mmCIF file of C-alpha atoms and ligand atoms in Angstrom:
data_model
loop_
_atom_site.group_PDB
_atom_site.id
_atom_site.type_symbol
_atom_site.label_atom_id
_atom_site.label_comp_id
_atom_site.label_asym_id
_atom_site.label_seq_id
_atom_site.Cartn_x
_atom_site.Cartn_y
_atom_site.Cartn_z
ATOM 1 C CA UNK A 1 117.281 108.056 121.065
ATOM 2 C CA UNK A 2 115.055 105.070 120.326
ATOM 3 C CA UNK A 3 113.428 102.989 123.064
ATOM 4 C CA UNK A 4 111.026 100.817 121.079
ATOM 5 C CA UNK A 5 108.175 102.762 122.656
ATOM 6 C CA UNK A 6 105.883 102.022 119.705
ATOM 7 C CA UNK A 7 107.053 98.496 118.899
ATOM 8 C CA UNK A 8 104.187 96.497 117.361
ATOM 9 C CA UNK A 9 101.944 99.539 116.994
ATOM 10 C CA UNK A 10 100.167 100.530 113.781
ATOM 11 C CA UNK A 11 98.984 103.982 112.848
ATOM 12 C CA UNK A 12 98.024 106.673 110.373
ATOM 13 C CA UNK A 13 99.900 109.973 110.131
ATOM 14 C CA UNK A 14 98.089 112.907 108.490
ATOM 15 C CA UNK A 15 99.793 116.108 107.363
ATOM 16 C CA UNK A 16 103.446 115.540 106.375
ATOM 17 C CA UNK A 17 103.927 118.069 103.576
ATOM 18 C CA UNK A 18 107.667 118.691 103.694
ATOM 19 C CA UNK A 19 110.627 118.248 105.997
ATOM 20 C CA UNK A 20 109.510 121.173 108.170
ATOM 21 C CA UNK A 21 106.077 119.674 108.904
ATOM 22 C CA UNK A 22 105.454 118.574 112.462
ATOM 23 C CA UNK A 23 103.906 115.375 111.043
ATOM 24 C CA UNK A 24 107.140 114.652 109.158
ATOM 25 C CA UNK A 25 109.107 114.687 112.414
ATOM 26 C CA UNK A 26 106.469 112.510 114.090
ATOM 27 C CA UNK A 27 106.748 109.973 111.240
ATOM 28 C CA UNK A 28 110.548 109.867 111.585
ATOM 29 C CA UNK A 29 110.337 109.414 115.347
ATOM 30 C CA UNK A 30 107.512 106.827 115.147
ATOM 31 C CA UNK A 31 109.615 104.814 112.694
ATOM 32 C CA UNK A 32 112.619 104.991 115.035
ATOM 33 C CA UNK A 33 110.401 103.780 117.891
ATOM 34 C CA UNK A 34 109.319 100.685 115.952
ATOM 35 C CA UNK A 35 105.845 101.676 114.696
ATOM 36 C CA UNK A 36 104.454 100.840 111.276
ATOM 37 C CA UNK A 37 102.112 103.351 109.678
ATOM 38 C CA UNK A 38 100.471 104.739 106.580
ATOM 39 C CA UNK A 39 101.148 108.329 105.528
ATOM 40 C CA UNK A 40 98.334 110.453 104.177
ATOM 41 C CA UNK A 41 97.746 113.957 102.891
ATOM 42 C CA UNK A 42 95.324 115.837 100.646
ATOM 43 C CA UNK A 43 95.600 114.701 97.003
ATOM 44 C CA UNK A 44 96.717 118.226 96.031
ATOM 45 C CA UNK A 45 99.639 118.055 98.483
ATOM 46 C CA UNK A 46 100.904 114.910 96.707
ATOM 47 C CA UNK A 47 101.860 117.011 93.698
ATOM 48 C CA UNK A 48 104.885 118.363 95.509
ATOM 49 C CA UNK A 49 106.076 114.787 95.843
ATOM 50 C CA UNK A 50 108.231 115.351 98.921
ATOM 51 C CA UNK A 51 106.190 112.864 100.931
ATOM 52 C CA UNK A 52 107.619 110.078 98.721
ATOM 53 C CA UNK A 53 111.030 110.577 100.346
ATOM 54 C CA UNK A 54 109.498 110.202 103.798
ATOM 55 C CA UNK A 55 107.635 107.068 102.703
ATOM 56 C CA UNK A 56 110.860 105.563 101.416
ATOM 57 C CA UNK A 57 112.786 106.487 104.539
ATOM 58 C CA UNK A 58 110.162 105.016 106.892
ATOM 59 C CA UNK A 59 109.106 102.037 104.731
ATOM 60 C CA UNK A 60 105.543 103.378 104.610
ATOM 61 C CA UNK A 61 102.831 103.448 102.002
ATOM 62 C CA UNK A 62 100.987 106.646 101.084
ATOM 63 C CA UNK A 63 97.217 106.844 100.702
ATOM 64 C CA UNK A 64 95.937 110.231 99.512
ATOM 65 C CA UNK A 65 92.818 111.468 101.321
ATOM 66 C CA UNK A 66 91.069 114.796 101.617
ATOM 67 C CA UNK A 67 90.350 114.905 105.350
ATOM 68 C CA UNK A 68 87.034 116.679 104.699
ATOM 69 C CA UNK A 69 85.731 113.732 102.642
ATOM 70 C CA UNK A 70 84.159 110.924 104.640
ATOM 71 C CA UNK A 71 84.426 108.692 101.568
ATOM 72 C CA UNK A 72 88.197 109.307 101.346
ATOM 73 C CA UNK A 73 88.568 108.694 105.095
ATOM 74 C CA UNK A 74 86.622 105.452 104.899
ATOM 75 C CA UNK A 75 88.878 104.260 102.100
ATOM 76 C CA UNK A 76 92.019 105.436 103.933
ATOM 77 C CA UNK A 77 91.232 103.751 107.234
ATOM 78 C CA UNK A 78 90.025 100.491 105.630
ATOM 79 C CA UNK A 79 93.085 100.296 103.378
ATOM 80 C CA UNK A 80 95.469 101.180 106.212
ATOM 81 C CA UNK A 81 94.185 98.223 108.274
ATOM 82 C CA UNK A 82 94.658 95.922 105.287
ATOM 83 C CA UNK A 83 98.170 97.170 104.509
ATOM 84 C CA UNK A 84 99.323 97.129 108.142
ATOM 85 C CA UNK A 85 97.668 93.793 108.902
ATOM 86 C CA UNK A 86 95.257 94.702 111.695
ATOM 87 C CA UNK A 87 93.526 97.356 113.741
ATOM 88 C CA UNK A 88 95.269 100.638 114.481
ATOM 89 C CA UNK A 89 96.843 101.944 117.696
ATOM 90 C CA UNK A 90 97.398 105.598 116.868
ATOM 91 C CA UNK A 91 96.352 108.447 114.583
ATOM 92 C CA UNK A 92 98.053 111.832 114.227
ATOM 93 C CA UNK A 93 95.822 114.663 112.975
ATOM 94 C CA UNK A 94 98.243 117.384 111.883
ATOM 95 C CA UNK A 95 96.055 119.398 109.543
ATOM 96 C CA UNK A 96 95.331 123.099 109.315
ATOM 97 C CA UNK A 97 94.307 125.512 106.583
ATOM 98 C CA UNK A 98 92.376 128.797 106.444
ATOM 99 C CA UNK A 99 91.443 130.376 103.106
ATOM 100 C CA UNK A 100 90.699 133.612 105.024
ATOM 101 C CA UNK A 101 94.309 133.672 106.287
ATOM 102 C CA UNK A 102 95.615 132.764 102.852
ATOM 103 C CA UNK A 103 93.671 135.537 101.149
ATOM 104 C CA UNK A 104 94.582 138.093 103.828
ATOM 105 C CA UNK A 105 90.969 138.679 104.944
ATOM 106 C CA UNK A 106 90.593 140.584 108.206
ATOM 107 C CA UNK A 107 88.770 138.657 110.962
ATOM 108 C CA UNK A 108 85.940 141.223 111.057
ATOM 109 C CA UNK A 109 85.440 140.813 107.311
ATOM 110 C CA UNK A 110 85.844 137.059 106.920
ATOM 111 C CA UNK A 111 84.322 135.397 103.887
ATOM 112 C CA UNK A 112 81.831 132.809 105.182
ATOM 113 C CA UNK A 113 82.438 130.282 102.456
ATOM 114 C CA UNK A 114 86.118 130.397 103.441
ATOM 115 C CA UNK A 115 85.149 130.351 107.116
ATOM 116 C CA UNK A 116 83.235 127.105 106.619
ATOM 117 C CA UNK A 117 86.220 125.627 104.791
ATOM 118 C CA UNK A 118 88.517 126.593 107.667
ATOM 119 C CA UNK A 119 86.228 124.782 110.112
ATOM 120 C CA UNK A 120 85.840 121.755 107.873
ATOM 121 C CA UNK A 121 89.546 121.271 107.095
ATOM 122 C CA UNK A 122 91.018 122.310 110.439
ATOM 123 C CA UNK A 123 88.455 120.994 112.948
ATOM 124 C CA UNK A 124 85.511 118.979 111.610
ATOM 125 C CA UNK A 125 88.007 116.724 109.797
ATOM 126 C CA UNK A 126 88.949 115.402 113.264
ATOM 127 C CA UNK A 127 85.305 114.524 113.958
ATOM 128 C CA UNK A 128 85.051 112.847 110.546
ATOM 129 C CA UNK A 129 88.244 110.865 111.149
ATOM 130 C CA UNK A 130 87.133 109.733 114.607
ATOM 131 C CA UNK A 131 83.603 108.914 113.415
ATOM 132 C CA UNK A 132 84.972 106.835 110.539
ATOM 133 C CA UNK A 133 87.422 104.977 112.785
ATOM 134 C CA UNK A 134 84.590 104.401 115.277
ATOM 135 C CA UNK A 135 82.219 103.104 112.592
ATOM 136 C CA UNK A 136 84.863 100.734 111.197
ATOM 137 C CA UNK A 137 85.964 99.759 114.722
ATOM 138 C CA UNK A 138 89.462 100.553 113.486
ATOM 139 C CA UNK A 139 91.227 101.417 116.759
ATOM 140 C CA UNK A 140 92.464 98.939 119.363
ATOM 141 C CA UNK A 141 91.656 99.434 123.046
ATOM 142 C CA UNK A 142 93.992 102.054 124.573
ATOM 143 C CA UNK A 143 94.556 103.414 121.073
ATOM 144 C CA UNK A 144 95.573 107.081 121.009
ATOM 145 C CA UNK A 145 94.518 109.916 118.716
ATOM 146 C CA UNK A 146 96.427 113.197 118.864
ATOM 147 C CA UNK A 147 95.532 116.437 117.066
ATOM 148 C CA UNK A 148 97.701 119.540 116.993
ATOM 149 C CA UNK A 149 96.375 122.857 118.208
ATOM 150 C CA UNK A 150 97.432 126.351 119.267
ATOM 151 C CA UNK A 151 96.774 128.571 122.320
ATOM 152 C CA UNK A 152 94.788 131.004 120.134
ATOM 153 C CA UNK A 153 91.898 128.667 121.047
ATOM 154 C CA UNK A 154 91.989 130.211 124.562
ATOM 155 C CA UNK A 155 93.410 133.705 124.010
ATOM 156 C CA UNK A 156 93.289 136.282 121.269
ATOM 157 C CA UNK A 157 96.225 136.386 118.860
ATOM 158 C CA UNK A 158 94.781 138.800 116.263
ATOM 159 C CA UNK A 159 96.496 137.525 113.130
ATOM 160 C CA UNK A 160 95.546 133.921 113.795
ATOM 161 C CA UNK A 161 92.153 134.937 112.431
ATOM 162 C CA UNK A 162 89.475 132.230 112.027
ATOM 163 C CA UNK A 163 92.034 129.510 112.788
ATOM 164 C CA UNK A 164 91.476 130.456 116.450
ATOM 165 C CA UNK A 165 87.815 129.521 116.139
ATOM 166 C CA UNK A 166 88.753 126.301 114.345
ATOM 167 C CA UNK A 167 91.179 125.350 117.134
ATOM 168 C CA UNK A 168 88.486 125.968 119.788
ATOM 169 C CA UNK A 169 86.195 123.620 117.900
ATOM 170 C CA UNK A 170 89.005 121.072 117.452
ATOM 171 C CA UNK A 171 89.629 121.044 121.213
ATOM 172 C CA UNK A 172 85.911 120.706 121.936
ATOM 173 C CA UNK A 173 85.583 117.764 119.513
ATOM 174 C CA UNK A 174 88.545 116.204 121.320
ATOM 175 C CA UNK A 175 86.700 116.340 124.649
ATOM 176 C CA UNK A 176 83.334 115.229 123.284
ATOM 177 C CA UNK A 177 84.576 112.359 121.114
ATOM 178 C CA UNK A 178 87.127 111.435 123.746
ATOM 179 C CA UNK A 179 84.276 110.859 126.174
ATOM 180 C CA UNK A 180 82.244 108.640 123.848
ATOM 181 C CA UNK A 181 85.225 106.734 122.417
ATOM 182 C CA UNK A 182 86.670 106.260 125.895
ATOM 183 C CA UNK A 183 83.506 104.765 127.314
ATOM 184 C CA UNK A 184 82.883 102.534 124.343
ATOM 185 C CA UNK A 185 86.347 101.362 123.300
ATOM 186 C CA UNK A 186 88.907 102.779 125.744
ATOM 187 C CA UNK A 187 90.319 104.937 122.968
ATOM 188 C CA UNK A 188 92.095 108.149 124.013
ATOM 189 C CA UNK A 189 91.768 111.508 122.258
ATOM 190 C CA UNK A 190 93.933 114.542 123.087
ATOM 191 C CA UNK A 191 95.238 117.748 121.571
ATOM 192 C CA UNK A 192 98.797 119.013 121.894
ATOM 193 C CA UNK A 193 99.039 122.802 121.955
ATOM 194 C CA UNK A 194 102.382 123.524 120.319
ATOM 195 C CA UNK A 195 104.644 126.621 120.353
ATOM 196 C CA UNK A 196 104.794 128.587 117.098
ATOM 197 C CA UNK A 197 106.986 126.549 114.753
ATOM 198 C CA UNK A 198 108.552 127.382 111.397
ATOM 199 C CA UNK A 199 106.485 125.320 108.917
ATOM 200 C CA UNK A 200 104.428 126.030 105.783
ATOM 201 C CA UNK A 201 101.201 126.455 107.808
ATOM 202 C CA UNK A 202 102.940 128.492 110.541
ATOM 203 C CA UNK A 203 104.571 130.897 108.111
ATOM 204 C CA UNK A 204 101.177 131.602 106.523
ATOM 205 C CA UNK A 205 100.250 133.689 109.574
ATOM 206 C CA UNK A 206 100.911 137.454 109.196
ATOM 207 C CA UNK A 207 103.819 138.788 111.261
ATOM 208 C CA UNK A 208 104.995 135.248 112.034
ATOM 209 C CA UNK A 209 108.699 136.116 112.457
ATOM 210 C CA UNK A 210 108.001 138.840 115.029
ATOM 211 C CA UNK A 211 105.531 136.575 116.692
ATOM 212 C CA UNK A 212 107.871 133.594 116.999
ATOM 213 C CA UNK A 213 110.510 135.886 118.567
ATOM 214 C CA UNK A 214 107.958 137.284 121.028
ATOM 215 C CA UNK A 215 106.875 133.768 121.972
ATOM 216 C CA UNK A 216 110.503 132.712 122.444
ATOM 217 C CA UNK A 217 111.024 135.528 124.954
ATOM 218 C CA UNK A 218 107.729 134.814 126.719
ATOM 219 C CA UNK A 219 108.548 131.124 127.290
ATOM 220 C CA UNK A 220 110.822 130.262 130.239
ATOM 221 C CA UNK A 221 112.174 127.264 128.311
ATOM 222 C CA UNK A 222 111.979 128.941 124.880
ATOM 223 C CA UNK A 223 109.795 127.772 122.008
ATOM 224 C CA UNK A 224 109.411 124.020 121.634
ATOM 225 C CA UNK A 225 110.770 122.711 118.321
ATOM 226 C CA UNK A 226 108.956 120.437 115.868
ATOM 227 C CA UNK A 227 111.246 117.552 116.884
ATOM 228 C CA UNK A 228 110.415 118.076 120.567
ATOM 229 C CA UNK A 229 106.722 118.120 119.621
ATOM 230 C CA UNK A 230 107.236 114.806 117.819
ATOM 231 C CA UNK A 231 108.762 113.347 120.997
ATOM 232 C CA UNK A 232 105.676 114.399 122.949
ATOM 233 C CA UNK A 233 103.391 112.835 120.324
ATOM 234 C CA UNK A 234 105.361 109.575 120.610
ATOM 235 C CA UNK A 235 104.866 109.544 124.374
ATOM 236 C CA UNK A 236 101.136 110.119 123.846
ATOM 237 C CA UNK A 237 100.965 107.179 121.413
ATOM 238 C CA UNK A 238 102.889 104.944 123.818
ATOM 239 C CA UNK A 239 101.512 102.836 126.666
ATOM 240 C CA UNK A 240 103.158 105.181 129.190
ATOM 241 C CA UNK A 241 100.261 107.663 128.976
ATOM 242 C CA UNK A 242 97.279 105.298 129.013
ATOM 243 C CA UNK A 243 95.068 107.302 131.322
ATOM 244 C CA UNK A 244 95.505 110.626 129.581
ATOM 245 C CA UNK A 245 92.447 111.500 127.531
ATOM 246 C CA UNK A 246 90.152 114.456 126.622
ATOM 247 C CA UNK A 247 92.990 116.874 127.431
ATOM 248 C CA UNK A 248 94.511 119.889 125.793
ATOM 249 C CA UNK A 249 98.209 119.462 126.603
ATOM 250 C CA UNK A 250 100.438 122.508 126.377
ATOM 251 C CA UNK A 251 103.812 121.868 124.768
ATOM 252 C CA UNK A 252 105.092 125.414 124.749
ATOM 253 C CA UNK A 253 108.092 125.901 127.051
ATOM 254 C CA UNK A 254 105.836 127.441 129.724
ATOM 255 C CA UNK A 255 104.307 130.178 127.530
ATOM 256 C CA UNK A 256 100.711 129.375 128.524
ATOM 257 C CA UNK A 257 101.332 130.039 132.227
ATOM 258 C CA UNK A 258 103.555 133.079 131.856
ATOM 259 C CA UNK A 259 102.125 136.570 132.399
ATOM 260 C CA UNK A 260 105.332 138.321 131.449
ATOM 261 C CA UNK A 261 109.083 137.626 131.546
ATOM 262 C CA UNK A 262 111.897 139.924 132.659
ATOM 263 C CA UNK A 263 113.238 139.888 129.103
ATOM 264 C CA UNK A 264 109.984 141.315 127.764
ATOM 265 C CA UNK A 265 109.627 143.836 130.636
ATOM 266 C CA UNK A 266 113.164 145.069 129.951
ATOM 267 C CA UNK A 267 112.186 145.944 126.375
ATOM 268 C CA UNK A 268 109.738 148.560 127.686
ATOM 269 C CA UNK A 269 112.515 150.356 129.567
ATOM 270 C CA UNK A 270 114.485 150.832 126.348
HETATM 271 N N1 LIG B 1 103.505 125.738 112.862
HETATM 272 C C1 LIG B 1 102.984 126.257 113.980
HETATM 273 O O1 LIG B 1 103.372 127.337 114.426
HETATM 274 C C2 LIG B 1 101.933 125.480 114.727
HETATM 275 C C3 LIG B 1 101.712 125.767 116.095
HETATM 276 C C4 LIG B 1 100.695 125.066 116.772
HETATM 277 C C5 LIG B 1 99.927 124.128 116.080
HETATM 278 N N2 LIG B 1 100.187 123.887 114.746
HETATM 279 C C6 LIG B 1 99.342 122.917 114.043
HETATM 280 O O2 LIG B 1 100.123 121.814 113.627
HETATM 281 C C7 LIG B 1 99.445 121.171 112.549
HETATM 282 C C8 LIG B 1 100.428 120.868 111.438
HETATM 283 O O3 LIG B 1 100.869 122.059 110.839
HETATM 284 P P1 LIG B 1 102.391 122.339 110.470
HETATM 285 O O4 LIG B 1 102.805 123.546 111.225
HETATM 286 O O5 LIG B 1 103.202 121.109 110.552
HETATM 287 O O6 LIG B 1 102.273 122.828 108.941
HETATM 288 P P2 LIG B 1 102.183 122.038 107.535
HETATM 289 O O7 LIG B 1 101.775 123.075 106.545
HETATM 290 O O8 LIG B 1 103.431 121.311 107.282
HETATM 291 O O9 LIG B 1 100.979 120.985 107.768
HETATM 292 C C9 LIG B 1 99.627 121.263 107.516
HETATM 293 C C10 LIG B 1 99.097 120.073 106.740
HETATM 294 O O10 LIG B 1 97.677 120.112 106.548
HETATM 295 C C11 LIG B 1 97.451 119.448 105.313
HETATM 296 N N3 LIG B 1 96.095 119.672 104.806
HETATM 297 C C12 LIG B 1 95.526 120.859 104.444
HETATM 298 N N4 LIG B 1 94.289 120.640 103.961
HETATM 299 C C13 LIG B 1 94.065 119.298 104.039
HETATM 300 C C14 LIG B 1 92.971 118.459 103.695
HETATM 301 N N5 LIG B 1 91.836 118.964 103.167
HETATM 302 N N6 LIG B 1 93.079 117.112 103.910
HETATM 303 C C15 LIG B 1 94.216 116.586 104.423
HETATM 304 N N7 LIG B 1 95.276 117.334 104.780
HETATM 305 C C16 LIG B 1 95.213 118.682 104.573
HETATM 306 C C17 LIG B 1 98.527 120.080 104.425
HETATM 307 O O11 LIG B 1 98.686 119.413 103.184
HETATM 308 C C18 LIG B 1 99.730 119.994 105.324
HETATM 309 O O12 LIG B 1 100.401 118.754 105.182
HETATM 310 C C19 LIG B 1 98.275 122.090 112.162
HETATM 311 O O13 LIG B 1 97.099 121.645 112.803
HETATM 312 C C20 LIG B 1 98.716 123.411 112.756
HETATM 313 O O14 LIG B 1 97.630 124.285 112.978
HETATM 314 C C21 LIG B 1 101.179 124.535 114.073
#
C-alpha cells in the first residue's frame, strides 16, 4: 500500500545484500512511497551482484563504500547529493558484522582485533556516517537517520556475543549524536530494535533457528517480519514522526515487555 509518504525525499540506504536483507525491503518500500535514493554496500558485497537487481527495480544508482572508511563515506555522501540533485532527507544504517561470531569465538575468549572490527563496522560506522553528513551539511532540517539494532543491547543473549556490545554502543551514539544534530540542524537520529529475522547476518548467530522460534512464542504479536520493519522505517523517514529523536524503538511484537507467555510456561509442564 503506497501513500506517497516519502514523495520528494532523497536518501541513502546502506546494507542491502540480498532479497532477505532488511535494507532491501526498506529500499522497495521507499521506492513505492516516492523516495529517490542511492544504494550502498561494502565493495566486497558488490561481488555477489544481487544489489544490481534492486538498483534496476528502484531506479537507483549504487555507490560502493566501506562504512568504516571516512574517505569512502565522504565520497558516498557528496556523490549522492550530486546524483539526487540536493541535500538528503533520510539515511538507513543497516550494517552489522562480527568476526568473533563468524569465527565461532566464545565471548569470554574474544579476539581483540576482531572485537575492534565488530565495533568499527557495527557501531562506529554510524558515528562516521553522521559526522560526515554533519561536516558536509548533507541533511535537510527534519531529516531522519535510522539504524537497526537488537535487544541484546539491554539483555544478555549469550550467542549474540560481541554484537551485543556493538549494539549498546550504536544506541549510545544514536542518543549522543541525536542531541547535537538535533540542536544544530533539527536532524533526527533513532534506532529500531527489530525481532530476530531470517537474513544473512541473522543466520550467522549460533542456534538462530531455535532462537527465532523462542522469540516467536515470547512475543504476543509474534516476530515482526523484515517487511513490517521496512514499514516502520518508512514511517520514521516520513514527516509523520518529526518529533521522534534519540530513541531506541522496539519493533518486536511485544517481546521486550514480556516476562513470559502461557505458551512458553506450558512447555515446562510437558
Ligand atoms: N536479522 C536479524 O535477526 C536482526 C535483528 C535485529 C537487528 N538486525 C540488524 O539489522 C541490520 C541489517 O542486517 P540484516 O539482518 O538485514 O542482514 P544482512 O546480512 O542482509 O545485512 C548486513 C549488511 O551489512 C553490510 N556490511 C558489513 N560490513 C560492512 C561494511 N564494512 N561497510 C558497509 N556495509 C557493511 C553487509 O554487506 C550487509 O549488507 C544489522 O544492523 C543487524 O544487526 C538484524
